[in-house]
mmCIF file of C-alpha atoms in Angstrom:
data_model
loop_
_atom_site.group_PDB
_atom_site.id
_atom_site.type_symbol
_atom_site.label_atom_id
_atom_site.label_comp_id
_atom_site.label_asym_id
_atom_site.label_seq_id
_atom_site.Cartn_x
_atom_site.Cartn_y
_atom_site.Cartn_z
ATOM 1 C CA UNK Z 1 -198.509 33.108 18.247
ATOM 2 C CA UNK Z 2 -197.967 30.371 20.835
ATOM 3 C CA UNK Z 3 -194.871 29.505 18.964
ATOM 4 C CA UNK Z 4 -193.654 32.521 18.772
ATOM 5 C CA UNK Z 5 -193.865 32.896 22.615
ATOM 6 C CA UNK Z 6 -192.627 29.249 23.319
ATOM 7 C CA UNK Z 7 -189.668 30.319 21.499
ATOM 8 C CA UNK Z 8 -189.074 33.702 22.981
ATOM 9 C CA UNK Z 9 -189.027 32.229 26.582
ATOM 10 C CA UNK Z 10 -186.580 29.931 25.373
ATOM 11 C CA UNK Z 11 -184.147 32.494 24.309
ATOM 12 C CA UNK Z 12 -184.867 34.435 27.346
ATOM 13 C CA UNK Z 13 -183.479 31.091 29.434
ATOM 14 C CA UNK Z 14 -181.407 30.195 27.619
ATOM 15 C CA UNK Z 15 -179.595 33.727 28.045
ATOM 16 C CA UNK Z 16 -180.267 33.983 31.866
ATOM 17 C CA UNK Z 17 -178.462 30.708 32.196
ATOM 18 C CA UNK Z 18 -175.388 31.890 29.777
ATOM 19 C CA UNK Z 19 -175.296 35.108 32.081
ATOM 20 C CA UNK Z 20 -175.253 32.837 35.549
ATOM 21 C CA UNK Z 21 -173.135 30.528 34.516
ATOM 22 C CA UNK Z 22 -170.617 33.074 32.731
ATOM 23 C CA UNK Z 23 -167.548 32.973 34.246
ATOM 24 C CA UNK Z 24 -165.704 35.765 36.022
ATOM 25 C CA UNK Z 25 -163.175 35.863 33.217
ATOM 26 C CA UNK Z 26 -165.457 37.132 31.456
ATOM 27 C CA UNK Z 27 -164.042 40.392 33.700
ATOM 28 C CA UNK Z 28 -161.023 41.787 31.902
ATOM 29 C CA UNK Z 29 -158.114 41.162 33.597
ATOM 30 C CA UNK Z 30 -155.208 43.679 33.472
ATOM 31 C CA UNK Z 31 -151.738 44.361 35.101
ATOM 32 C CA UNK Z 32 -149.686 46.651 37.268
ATOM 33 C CA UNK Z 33 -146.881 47.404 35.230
ATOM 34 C CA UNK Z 34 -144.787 47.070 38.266
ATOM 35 C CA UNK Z 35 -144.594 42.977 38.184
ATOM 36 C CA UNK Z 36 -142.176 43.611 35.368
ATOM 37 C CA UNK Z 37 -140.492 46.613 36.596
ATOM 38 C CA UNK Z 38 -137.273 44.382 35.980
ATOM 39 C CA UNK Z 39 -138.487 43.521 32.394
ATOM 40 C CA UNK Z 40 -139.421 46.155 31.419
ATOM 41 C CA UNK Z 41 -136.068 49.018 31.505
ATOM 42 C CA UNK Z 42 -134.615 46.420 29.382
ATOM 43 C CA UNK Z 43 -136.791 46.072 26.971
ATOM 44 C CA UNK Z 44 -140.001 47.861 26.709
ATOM 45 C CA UNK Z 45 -141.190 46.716 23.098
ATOM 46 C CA UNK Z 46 -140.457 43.169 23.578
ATOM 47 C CA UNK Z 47 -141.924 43.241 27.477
ATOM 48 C CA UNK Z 48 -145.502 44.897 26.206
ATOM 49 C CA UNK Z 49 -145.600 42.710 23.067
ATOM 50 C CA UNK Z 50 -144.935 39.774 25.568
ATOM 51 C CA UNK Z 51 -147.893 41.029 27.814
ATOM 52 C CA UNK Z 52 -150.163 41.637 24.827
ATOM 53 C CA UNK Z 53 -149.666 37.873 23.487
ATOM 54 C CA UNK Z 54 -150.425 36.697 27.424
ATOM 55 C CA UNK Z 55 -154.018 38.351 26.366
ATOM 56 C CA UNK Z 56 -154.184 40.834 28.307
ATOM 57 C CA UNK Z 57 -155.537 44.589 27.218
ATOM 58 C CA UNK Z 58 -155.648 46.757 30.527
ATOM 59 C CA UNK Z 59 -152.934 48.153 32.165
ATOM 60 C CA UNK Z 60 -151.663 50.282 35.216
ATOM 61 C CA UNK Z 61 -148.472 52.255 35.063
ATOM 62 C CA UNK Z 62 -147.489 55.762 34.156
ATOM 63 C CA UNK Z 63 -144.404 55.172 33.457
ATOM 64 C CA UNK Z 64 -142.690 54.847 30.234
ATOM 65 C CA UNK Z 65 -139.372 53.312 31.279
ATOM 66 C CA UNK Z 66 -136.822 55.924 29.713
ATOM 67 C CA UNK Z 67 -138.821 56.297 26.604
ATOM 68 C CA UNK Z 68 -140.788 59.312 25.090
ATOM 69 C CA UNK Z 69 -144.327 59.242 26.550
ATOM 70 C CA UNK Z 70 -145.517 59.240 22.455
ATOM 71 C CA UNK Z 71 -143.255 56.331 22.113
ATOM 72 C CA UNK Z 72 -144.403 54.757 24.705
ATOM 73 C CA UNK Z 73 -147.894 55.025 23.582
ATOM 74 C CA UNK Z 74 -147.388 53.974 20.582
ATOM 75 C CA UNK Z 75 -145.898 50.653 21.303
ATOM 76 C CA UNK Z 76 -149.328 50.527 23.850
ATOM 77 C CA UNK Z 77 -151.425 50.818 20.727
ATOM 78 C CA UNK Z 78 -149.404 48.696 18.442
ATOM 79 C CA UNK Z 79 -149.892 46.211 21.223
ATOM 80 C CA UNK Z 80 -153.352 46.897 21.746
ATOM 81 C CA UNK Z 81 -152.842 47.669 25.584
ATOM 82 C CA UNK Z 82 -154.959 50.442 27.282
ATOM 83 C CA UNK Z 83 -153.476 52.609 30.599
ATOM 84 C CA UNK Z 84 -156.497 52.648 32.780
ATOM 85 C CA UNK Z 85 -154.713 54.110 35.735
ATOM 86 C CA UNK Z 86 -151.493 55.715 36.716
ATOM 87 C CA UNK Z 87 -149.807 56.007 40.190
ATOM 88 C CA UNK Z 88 -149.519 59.613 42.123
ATOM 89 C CA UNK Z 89 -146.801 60.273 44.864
ATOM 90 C CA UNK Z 90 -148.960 61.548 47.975
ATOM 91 C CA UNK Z 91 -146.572 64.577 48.889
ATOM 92 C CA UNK Z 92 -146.717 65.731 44.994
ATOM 93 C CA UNK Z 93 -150.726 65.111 45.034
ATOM 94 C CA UNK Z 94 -150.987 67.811 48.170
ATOM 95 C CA UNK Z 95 -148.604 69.856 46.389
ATOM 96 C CA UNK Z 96 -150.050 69.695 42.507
ATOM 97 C CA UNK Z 97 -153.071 67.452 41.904
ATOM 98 C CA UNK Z 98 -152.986 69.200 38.537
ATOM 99 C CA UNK Z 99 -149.784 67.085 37.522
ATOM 100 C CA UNK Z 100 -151.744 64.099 38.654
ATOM 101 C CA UNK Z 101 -154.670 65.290 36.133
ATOM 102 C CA UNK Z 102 -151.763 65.960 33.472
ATOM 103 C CA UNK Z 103 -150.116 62.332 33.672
ATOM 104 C CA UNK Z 104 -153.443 60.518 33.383
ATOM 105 C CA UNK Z 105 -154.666 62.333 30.229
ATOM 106 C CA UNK Z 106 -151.340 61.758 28.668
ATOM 107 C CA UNK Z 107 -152.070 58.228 28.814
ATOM 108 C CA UNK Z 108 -155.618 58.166 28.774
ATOM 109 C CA UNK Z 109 -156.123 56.948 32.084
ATOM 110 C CA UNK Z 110 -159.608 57.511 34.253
ATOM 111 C CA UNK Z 111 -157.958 56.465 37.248
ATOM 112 C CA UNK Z 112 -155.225 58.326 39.496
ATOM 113 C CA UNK Z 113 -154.250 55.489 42.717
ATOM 114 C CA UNK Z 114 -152.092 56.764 45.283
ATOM 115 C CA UNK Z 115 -150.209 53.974 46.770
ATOM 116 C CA UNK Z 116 -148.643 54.978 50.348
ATOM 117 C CA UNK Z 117 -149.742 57.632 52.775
ATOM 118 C CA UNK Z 118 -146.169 58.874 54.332
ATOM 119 C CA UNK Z 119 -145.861 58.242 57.899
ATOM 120 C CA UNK Z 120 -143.573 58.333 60.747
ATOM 121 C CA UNK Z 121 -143.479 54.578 62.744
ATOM 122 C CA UNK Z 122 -147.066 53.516 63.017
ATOM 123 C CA UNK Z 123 -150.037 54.938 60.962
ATOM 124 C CA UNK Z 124 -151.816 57.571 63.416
ATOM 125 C CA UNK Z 125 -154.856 59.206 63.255
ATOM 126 C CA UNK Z 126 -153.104 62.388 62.530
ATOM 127 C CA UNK Z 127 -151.905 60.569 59.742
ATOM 128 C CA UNK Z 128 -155.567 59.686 58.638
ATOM 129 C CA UNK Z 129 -156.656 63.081 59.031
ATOM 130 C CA UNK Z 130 -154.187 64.847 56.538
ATOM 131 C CA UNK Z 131 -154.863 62.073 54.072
ATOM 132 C CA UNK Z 132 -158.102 62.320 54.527
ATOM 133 C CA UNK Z 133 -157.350 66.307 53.583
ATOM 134 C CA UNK Z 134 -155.429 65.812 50.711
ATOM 135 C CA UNK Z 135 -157.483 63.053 49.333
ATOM 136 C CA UNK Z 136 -160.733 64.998 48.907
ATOM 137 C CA UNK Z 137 -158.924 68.070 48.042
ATOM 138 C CA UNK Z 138 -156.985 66.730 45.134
ATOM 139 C CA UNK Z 139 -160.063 64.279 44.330
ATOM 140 C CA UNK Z 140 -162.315 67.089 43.857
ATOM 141 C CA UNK Z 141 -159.665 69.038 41.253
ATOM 142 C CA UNK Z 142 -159.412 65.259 39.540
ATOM 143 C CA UNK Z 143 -163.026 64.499 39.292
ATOM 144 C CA UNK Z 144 -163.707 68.196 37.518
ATOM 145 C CA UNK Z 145 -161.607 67.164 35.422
ATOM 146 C CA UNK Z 146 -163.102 63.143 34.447
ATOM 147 C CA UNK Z 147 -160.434 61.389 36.773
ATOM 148 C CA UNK Z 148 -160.971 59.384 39.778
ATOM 149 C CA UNK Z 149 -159.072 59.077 42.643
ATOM 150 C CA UNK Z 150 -158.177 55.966 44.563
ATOM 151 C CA UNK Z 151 -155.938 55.224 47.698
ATOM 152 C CA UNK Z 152 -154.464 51.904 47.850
ATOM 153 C CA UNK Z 153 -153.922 50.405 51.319
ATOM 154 C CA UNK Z 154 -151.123 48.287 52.613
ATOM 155 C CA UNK Z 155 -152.120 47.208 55.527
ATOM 156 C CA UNK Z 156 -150.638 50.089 58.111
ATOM 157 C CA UNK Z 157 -154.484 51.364 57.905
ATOM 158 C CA UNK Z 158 -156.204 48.031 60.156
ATOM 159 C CA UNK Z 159 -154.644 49.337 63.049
ATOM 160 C CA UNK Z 160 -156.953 49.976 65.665
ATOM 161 C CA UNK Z 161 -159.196 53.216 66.011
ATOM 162 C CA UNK Z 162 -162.466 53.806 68.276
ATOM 163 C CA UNK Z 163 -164.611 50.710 67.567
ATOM 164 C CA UNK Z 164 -162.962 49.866 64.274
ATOM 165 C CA UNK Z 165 -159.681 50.377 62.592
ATOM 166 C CA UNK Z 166 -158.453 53.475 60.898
ATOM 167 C CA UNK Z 167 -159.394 52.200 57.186
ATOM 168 C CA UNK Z 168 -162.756 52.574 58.531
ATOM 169 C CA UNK Z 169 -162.064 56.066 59.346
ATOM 170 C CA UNK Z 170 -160.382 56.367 55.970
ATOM 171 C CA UNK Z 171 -163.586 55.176 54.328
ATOM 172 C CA UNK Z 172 -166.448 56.856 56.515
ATOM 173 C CA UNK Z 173 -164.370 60.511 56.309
ATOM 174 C CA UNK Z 174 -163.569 60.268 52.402
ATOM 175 C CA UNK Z 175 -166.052 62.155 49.924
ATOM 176 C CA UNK Z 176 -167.028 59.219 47.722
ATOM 177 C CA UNK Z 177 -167.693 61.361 45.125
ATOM 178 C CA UNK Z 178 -163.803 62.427 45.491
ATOM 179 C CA UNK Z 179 -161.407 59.551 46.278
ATOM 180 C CA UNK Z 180 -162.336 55.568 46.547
ATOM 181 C CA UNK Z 181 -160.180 52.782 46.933
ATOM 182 C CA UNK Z 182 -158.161 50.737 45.033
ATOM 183 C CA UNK Z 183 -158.134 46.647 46.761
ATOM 184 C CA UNK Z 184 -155.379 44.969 47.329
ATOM 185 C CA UNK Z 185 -156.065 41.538 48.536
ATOM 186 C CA UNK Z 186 -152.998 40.681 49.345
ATOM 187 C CA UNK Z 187 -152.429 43.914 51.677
ATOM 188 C CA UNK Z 188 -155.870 43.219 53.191
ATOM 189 C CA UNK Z 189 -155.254 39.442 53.942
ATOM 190 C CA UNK Z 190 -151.686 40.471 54.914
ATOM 191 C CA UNK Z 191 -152.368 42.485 57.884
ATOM 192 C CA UNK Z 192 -155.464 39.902 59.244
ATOM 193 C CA UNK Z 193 -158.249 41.140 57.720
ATOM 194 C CA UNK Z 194 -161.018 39.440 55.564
ATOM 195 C CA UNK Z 195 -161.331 40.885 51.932
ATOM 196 C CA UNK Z 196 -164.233 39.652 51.194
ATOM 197 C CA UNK Z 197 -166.181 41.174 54.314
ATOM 198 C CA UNK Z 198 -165.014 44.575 53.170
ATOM 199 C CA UNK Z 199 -166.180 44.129 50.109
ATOM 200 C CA UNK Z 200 -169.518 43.683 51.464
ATOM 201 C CA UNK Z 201 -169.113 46.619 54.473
ATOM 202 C CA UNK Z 202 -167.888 49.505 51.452
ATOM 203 C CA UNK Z 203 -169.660 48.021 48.486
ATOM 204 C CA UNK Z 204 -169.146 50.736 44.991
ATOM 205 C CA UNK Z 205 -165.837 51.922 47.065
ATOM 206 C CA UNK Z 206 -163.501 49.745 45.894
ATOM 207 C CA UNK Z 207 -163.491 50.303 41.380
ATOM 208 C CA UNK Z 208 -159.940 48.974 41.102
ATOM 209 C CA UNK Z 209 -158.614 46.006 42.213
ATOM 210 C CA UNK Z 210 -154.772 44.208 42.737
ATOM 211 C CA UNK Z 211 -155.306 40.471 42.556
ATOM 212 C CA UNK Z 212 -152.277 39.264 44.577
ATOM 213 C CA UNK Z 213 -151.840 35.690 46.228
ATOM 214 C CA UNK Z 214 -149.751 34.563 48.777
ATOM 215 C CA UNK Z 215 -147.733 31.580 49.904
ATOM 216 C CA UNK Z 216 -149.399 29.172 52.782
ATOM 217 C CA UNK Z 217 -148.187 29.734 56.005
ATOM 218 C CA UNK Z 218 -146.640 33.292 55.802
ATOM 219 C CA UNK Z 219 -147.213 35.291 58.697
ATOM 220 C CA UNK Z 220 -148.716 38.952 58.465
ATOM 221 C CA UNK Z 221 -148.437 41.805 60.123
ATOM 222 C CA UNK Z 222 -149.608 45.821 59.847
ATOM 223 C CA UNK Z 223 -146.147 47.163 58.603
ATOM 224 C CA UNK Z 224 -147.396 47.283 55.036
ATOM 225 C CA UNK Z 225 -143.887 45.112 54.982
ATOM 226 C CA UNK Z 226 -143.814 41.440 53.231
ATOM 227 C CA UNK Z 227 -140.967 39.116 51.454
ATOM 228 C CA UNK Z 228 -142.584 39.380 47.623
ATOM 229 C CA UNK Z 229 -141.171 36.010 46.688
ATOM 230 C CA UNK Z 230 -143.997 35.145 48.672
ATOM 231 C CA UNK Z 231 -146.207 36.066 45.992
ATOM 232 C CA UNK Z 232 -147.340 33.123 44.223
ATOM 233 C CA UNK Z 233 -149.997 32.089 41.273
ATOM 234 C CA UNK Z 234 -153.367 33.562 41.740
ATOM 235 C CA UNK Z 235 -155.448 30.691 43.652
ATOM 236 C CA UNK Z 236 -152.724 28.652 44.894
ATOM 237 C CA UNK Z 237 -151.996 30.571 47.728
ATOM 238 C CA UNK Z 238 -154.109 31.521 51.103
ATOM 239 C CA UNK Z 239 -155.920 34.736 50.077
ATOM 240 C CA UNK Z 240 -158.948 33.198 49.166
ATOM 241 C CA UNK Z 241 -159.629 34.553 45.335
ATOM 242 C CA UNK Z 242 -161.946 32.267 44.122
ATOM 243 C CA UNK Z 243 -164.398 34.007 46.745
ATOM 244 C CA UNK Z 244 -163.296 37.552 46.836
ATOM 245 C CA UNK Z 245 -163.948 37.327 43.225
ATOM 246 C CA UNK Z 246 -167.379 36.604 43.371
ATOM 247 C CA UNK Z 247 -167.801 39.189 46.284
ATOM 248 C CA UNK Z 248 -165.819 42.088 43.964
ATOM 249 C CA UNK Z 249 -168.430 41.626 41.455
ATOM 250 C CA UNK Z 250 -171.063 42.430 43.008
ATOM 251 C CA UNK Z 251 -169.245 44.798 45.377
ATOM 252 C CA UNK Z 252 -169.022 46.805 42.167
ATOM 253 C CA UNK Z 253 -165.153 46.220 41.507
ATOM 254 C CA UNK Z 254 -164.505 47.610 37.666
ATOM 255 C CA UNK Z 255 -161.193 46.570 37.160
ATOM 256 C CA UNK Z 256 -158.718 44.289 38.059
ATOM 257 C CA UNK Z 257 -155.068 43.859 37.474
ATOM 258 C CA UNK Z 258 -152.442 40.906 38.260
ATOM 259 C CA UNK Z 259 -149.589 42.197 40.528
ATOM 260 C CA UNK Z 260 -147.089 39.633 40.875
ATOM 261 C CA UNK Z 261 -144.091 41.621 42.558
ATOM 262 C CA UNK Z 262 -142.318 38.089 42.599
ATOM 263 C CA UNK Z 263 -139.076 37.215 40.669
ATOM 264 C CA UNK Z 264 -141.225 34.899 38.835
ATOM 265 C CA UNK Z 265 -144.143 37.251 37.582
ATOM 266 C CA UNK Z 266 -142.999 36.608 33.940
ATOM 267 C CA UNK Z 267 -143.972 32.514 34.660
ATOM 268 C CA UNK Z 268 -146.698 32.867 37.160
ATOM 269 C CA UNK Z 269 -148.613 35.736 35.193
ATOM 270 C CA UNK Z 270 -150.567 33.321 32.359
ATOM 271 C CA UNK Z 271 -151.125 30.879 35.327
ATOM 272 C CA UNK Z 272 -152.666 33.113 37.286
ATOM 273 C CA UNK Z 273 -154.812 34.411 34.103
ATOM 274 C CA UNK Z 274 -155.534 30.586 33.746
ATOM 275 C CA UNK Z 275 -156.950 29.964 36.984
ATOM 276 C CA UNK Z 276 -158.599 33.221 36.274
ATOM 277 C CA UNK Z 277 -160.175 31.934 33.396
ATOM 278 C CA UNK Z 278 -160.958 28.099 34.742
ATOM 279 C CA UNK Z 279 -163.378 30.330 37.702
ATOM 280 C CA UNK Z 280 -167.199 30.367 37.409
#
């Protein structure tokens, strides 16, 4: 009997050190369709076999490129590549969330991310408060029917509001059962904030995740505006993504995808899966 328990709490160590020292890779790791947006017209088979072979499963897109959505899906299959969320324009959400709940279950997606809340010169609060509208509206049709929403910031959203910024107006006003957010490291770094500390203030709000580096030395600003050949291989930049990776776990991130909106996203893709891979 002694035995038998000697051996059981050696399994049970030897299992809690396999699960701390596991490393994040262990994460799947997906990618906005968009870093090959210039691929991709040309060539959609050989682009998503390409992907596939780079070993990655998850994807974000809904677009098919000038193909038949059932074409398109089938060369995701054959590839073995999964849709796991698909963009929504912000004026068509307020107008019909229900083609936002049609596009995702033609791909299978759980996730619907709008990416840019329309606005005249700077971001206002005005601008907060119809997005704030439309977000839980449309969220609520989404999430009655199994879809998520998520509103992906670019950096506009930091400016300054009462005694934060109006993200944090953005985040306290939004229904988290309705509409999250999808991080963009890049587009928090960008505009002078600290990814990782929002992470920890609005842990389980962030599910998605763009993992986007950027050059040394480039200089931000809260335009939502940036050169993309400033993007550059995931950890070789000034983002800090070693850390925010850590943080995103246990923030409660669920998935993450590469978007390299460089010229050379085709080259720097499997690095930045690499040094993806070499974290622990």
């Amino acid at each position: 009997m002694y035995l038998c328990f000697f051996n059981a709490r050696k399994i049970f160590l030897a299992t809690a050190l396999l699960i701390i020292t596991l490393p994040v890779f262990a994460q799947e790791i997906g990618v906005q369709l968009y870093s090959f947006r210039k691929q991709l017209p040309g060539n959609v088979p050989g682009m998503l076999e390409k992907i596939s072979k780079m070993g990655i499963k998850e994807l974000e897109g809904g677009d098919s490129y000038g193909l038949p959505a059932e074409e398109f899906k089938s060369l995701l299959n054959k590839n073995n590549l999964k849709v796991i969320s698909v963009g929504a324009d912000f004026q068509q959400l307020a107008k019909d969330p229900r083609a936002s709940v049609d596009l995702a279950k033609t791909y299978g997606a759980k996730y619907v991310v709008v990416f840019w809340i329309p606005h005249t010169d700077a971001f206002t609060i005005d601008d907060a408060k119809n997005a704030v509208k439309v977000f839980n509206t449309a969220g609520k049709l989404l999430k009655e029917n199994g879809i998520a929403l998520c509103y992906h910031a670019h950096g506009y959203e930091f400016g300054a509001y009462g005694e934060g910024t109006l993200f944090d107006y953005l985040a306290e006003n939004l229904n988290p059962a309705y509409a999250n957010f999808e991080m963009d490291v890049f587009w928090v770094k960008h505009p002078g904030q600290d990814p990782v500390a929002l992470l920890q203030k609005y842990p389980n709000r962030f599910p998605l995740m763009h993992l986007k580096d950027r050059m040394t030395g480039t200089i931000g600003n809260q335009k939502g505006e940036a050169n993309v050949e400033t993007n550059v291989v995931l950890g070789s930049g000034d983002v800090g993504i070693a850390a925010i990776m850590k943080a995103a776990k246990k923030a409660g991130v669920k998935h993450y995808f590469i978007e390299d909106e460089s010229s050379r996203s085709v080259e720097q893709t499997p690095l930045s899966l690499a040094y993806l891979k070499s974290l622990k």
